[in-house]
PDB file of C-alpha atoms in Angstrom:
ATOM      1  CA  UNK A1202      17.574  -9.362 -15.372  1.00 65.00           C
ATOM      2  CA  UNK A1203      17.906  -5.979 -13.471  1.00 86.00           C
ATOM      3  CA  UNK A1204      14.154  -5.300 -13.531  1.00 86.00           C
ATOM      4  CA  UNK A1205      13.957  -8.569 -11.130  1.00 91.00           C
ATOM      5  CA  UNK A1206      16.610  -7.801  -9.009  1.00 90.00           C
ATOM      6  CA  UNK A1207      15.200  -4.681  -8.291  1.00 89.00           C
ATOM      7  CA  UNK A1208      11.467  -6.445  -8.028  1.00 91.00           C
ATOM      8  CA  UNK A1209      13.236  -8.284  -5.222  1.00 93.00           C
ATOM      9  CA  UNK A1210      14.699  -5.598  -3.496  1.00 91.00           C
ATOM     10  CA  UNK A1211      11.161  -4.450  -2.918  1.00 91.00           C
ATOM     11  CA  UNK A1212       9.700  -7.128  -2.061  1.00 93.00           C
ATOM     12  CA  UNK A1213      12.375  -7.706   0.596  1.00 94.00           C
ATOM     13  CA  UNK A1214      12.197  -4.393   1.675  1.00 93.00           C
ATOM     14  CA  UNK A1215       8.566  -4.384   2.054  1.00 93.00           C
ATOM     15  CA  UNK A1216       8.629  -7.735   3.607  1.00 93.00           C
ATOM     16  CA  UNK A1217      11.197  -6.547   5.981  1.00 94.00           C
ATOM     17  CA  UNK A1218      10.151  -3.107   7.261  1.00 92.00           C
ATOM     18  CA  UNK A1219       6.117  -4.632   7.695  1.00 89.00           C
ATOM     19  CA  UNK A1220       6.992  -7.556   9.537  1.00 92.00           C
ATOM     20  CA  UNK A1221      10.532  -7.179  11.339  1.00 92.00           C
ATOM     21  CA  UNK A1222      10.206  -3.452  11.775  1.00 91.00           C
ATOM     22  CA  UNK A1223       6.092  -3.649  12.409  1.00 91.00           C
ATOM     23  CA  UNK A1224       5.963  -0.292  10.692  1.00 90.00           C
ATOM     24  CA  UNK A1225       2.216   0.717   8.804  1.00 89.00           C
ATOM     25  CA  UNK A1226       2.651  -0.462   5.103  1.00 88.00           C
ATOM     26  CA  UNK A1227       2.138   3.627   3.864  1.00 86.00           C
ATOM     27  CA  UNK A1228       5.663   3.796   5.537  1.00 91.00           C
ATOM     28  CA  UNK A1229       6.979   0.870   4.219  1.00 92.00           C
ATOM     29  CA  UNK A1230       5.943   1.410   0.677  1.00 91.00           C
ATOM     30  CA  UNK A1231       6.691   5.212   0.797  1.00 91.00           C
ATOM     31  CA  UNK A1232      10.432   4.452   2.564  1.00 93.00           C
ATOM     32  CA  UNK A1233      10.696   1.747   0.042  1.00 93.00           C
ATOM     33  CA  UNK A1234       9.870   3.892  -3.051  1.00 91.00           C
ATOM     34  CA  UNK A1235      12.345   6.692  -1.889  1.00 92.00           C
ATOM     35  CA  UNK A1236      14.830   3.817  -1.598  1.00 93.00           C
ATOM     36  CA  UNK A1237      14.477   2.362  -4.473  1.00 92.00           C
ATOM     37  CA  UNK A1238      14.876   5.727  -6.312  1.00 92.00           C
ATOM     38  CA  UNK A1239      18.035   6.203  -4.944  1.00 92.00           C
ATOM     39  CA  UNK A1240      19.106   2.816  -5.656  1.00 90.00           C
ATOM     40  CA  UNK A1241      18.533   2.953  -9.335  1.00 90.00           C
ATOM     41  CA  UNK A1242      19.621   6.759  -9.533  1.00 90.00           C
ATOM     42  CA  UNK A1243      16.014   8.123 -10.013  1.00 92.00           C
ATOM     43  CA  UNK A1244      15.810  10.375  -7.414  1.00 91.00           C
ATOM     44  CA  UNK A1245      14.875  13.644  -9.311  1.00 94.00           C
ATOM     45  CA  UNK A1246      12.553  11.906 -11.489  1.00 93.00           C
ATOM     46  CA  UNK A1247      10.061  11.392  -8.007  1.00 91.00           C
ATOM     47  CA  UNK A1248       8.291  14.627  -8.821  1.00 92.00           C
ATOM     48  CA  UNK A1249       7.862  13.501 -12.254  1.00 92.00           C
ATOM     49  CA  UNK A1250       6.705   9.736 -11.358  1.00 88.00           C
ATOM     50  CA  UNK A1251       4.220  11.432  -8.776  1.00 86.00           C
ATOM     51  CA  UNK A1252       2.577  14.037 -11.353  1.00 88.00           C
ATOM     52  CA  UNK A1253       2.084  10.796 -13.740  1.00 88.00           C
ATOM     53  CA  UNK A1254       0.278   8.893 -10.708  1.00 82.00           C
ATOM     54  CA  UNK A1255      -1.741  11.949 -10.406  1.00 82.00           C
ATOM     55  CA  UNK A1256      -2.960  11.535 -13.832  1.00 85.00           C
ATOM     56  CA  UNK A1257      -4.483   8.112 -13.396  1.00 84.00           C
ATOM     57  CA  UNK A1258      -7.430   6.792 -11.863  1.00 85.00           C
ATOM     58  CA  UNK A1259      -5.434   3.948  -9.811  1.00 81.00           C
ATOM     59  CA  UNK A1260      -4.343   7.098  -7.193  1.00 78.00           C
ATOM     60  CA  UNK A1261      -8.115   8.314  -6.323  1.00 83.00           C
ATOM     61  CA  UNK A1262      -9.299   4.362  -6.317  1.00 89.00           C
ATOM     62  CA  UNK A1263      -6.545   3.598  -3.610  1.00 84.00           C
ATOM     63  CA  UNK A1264      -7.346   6.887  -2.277  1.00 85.00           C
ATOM     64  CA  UNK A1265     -10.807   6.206  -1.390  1.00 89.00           C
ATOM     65  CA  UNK A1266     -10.914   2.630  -1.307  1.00 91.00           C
ATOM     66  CA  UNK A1267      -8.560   3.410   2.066  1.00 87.00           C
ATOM     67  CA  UNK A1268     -10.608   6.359   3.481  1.00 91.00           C
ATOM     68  CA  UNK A1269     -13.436   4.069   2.823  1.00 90.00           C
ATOM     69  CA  UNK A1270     -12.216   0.480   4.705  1.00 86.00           C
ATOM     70  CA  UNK A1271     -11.412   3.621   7.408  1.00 87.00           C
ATOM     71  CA  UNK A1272     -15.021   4.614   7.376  1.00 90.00           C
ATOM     72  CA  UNK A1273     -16.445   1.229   7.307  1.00 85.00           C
ATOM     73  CA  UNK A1274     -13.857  -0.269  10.488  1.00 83.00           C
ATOM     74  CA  UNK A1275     -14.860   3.088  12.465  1.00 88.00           C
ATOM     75  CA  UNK A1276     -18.834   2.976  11.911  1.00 90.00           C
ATOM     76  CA  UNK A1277     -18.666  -0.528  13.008  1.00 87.00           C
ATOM     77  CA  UNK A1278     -20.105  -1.949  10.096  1.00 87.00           C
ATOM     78  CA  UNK A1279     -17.169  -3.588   8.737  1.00 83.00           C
ATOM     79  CA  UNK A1280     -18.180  -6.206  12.302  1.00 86.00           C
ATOM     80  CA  UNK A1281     -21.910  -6.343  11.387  1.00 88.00           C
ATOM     81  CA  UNK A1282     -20.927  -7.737   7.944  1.00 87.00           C
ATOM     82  CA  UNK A1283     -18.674  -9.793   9.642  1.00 88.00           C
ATOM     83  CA  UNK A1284     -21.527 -11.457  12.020  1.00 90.00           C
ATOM     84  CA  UNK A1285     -23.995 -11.780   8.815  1.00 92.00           C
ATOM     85  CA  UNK A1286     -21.703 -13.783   7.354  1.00 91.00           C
ATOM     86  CA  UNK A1287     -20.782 -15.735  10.130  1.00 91.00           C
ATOM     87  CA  UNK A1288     -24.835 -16.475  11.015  1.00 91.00           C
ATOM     88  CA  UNK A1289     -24.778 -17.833   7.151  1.00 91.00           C
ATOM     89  CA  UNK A1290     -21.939 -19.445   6.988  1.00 90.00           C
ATOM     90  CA  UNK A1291     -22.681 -21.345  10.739  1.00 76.00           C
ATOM     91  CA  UNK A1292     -19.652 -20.800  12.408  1.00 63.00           C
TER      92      UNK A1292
END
């Protein structure tokens, strides 16, 4: 039962600082995290939790999946798919 109150929490808190605060979501999760931590008395296990995520695959995929939607919006090209599928779909 503790796992989903805490599953809550961060869902509210994400919820919360995103939408009422209108804060980027790498400052929401990140604030949320550190709160969290605290919350559950796991504050000195961060560096630990962070060496395990750097052990993974799921940190470079977010990693570049994020420098590349960056890429993409900034080259444009992100609208010119847009407009292809909008001349296919007949919008």
């Amino acid at each position: 039962m503790t796992a989903f109150v805490y599953f809550a929490a961060l869902i509210a808190l994400v919820v919360f600082g995103f939408m009422a605060l209108r804060r980027p979501m790498y400052e929401v999760i990140l604030a949320t995290f550190v709160i969290l931590a605290i919350a559950t008395g796991n504050l000195l296990n961060i560096p630990t939790y962070l060496a395990q995520a750097a052990n993974t695959y799921s940190l470079y995929t977010i990693t570049a999946f994020m420098c590349f939607s960056l890429i993409f919006e900034k080259t444009g090209i992100v609208t010119d798919m847009l407009n292809i599928i909008i001349s296919l779909v007949g919008r």
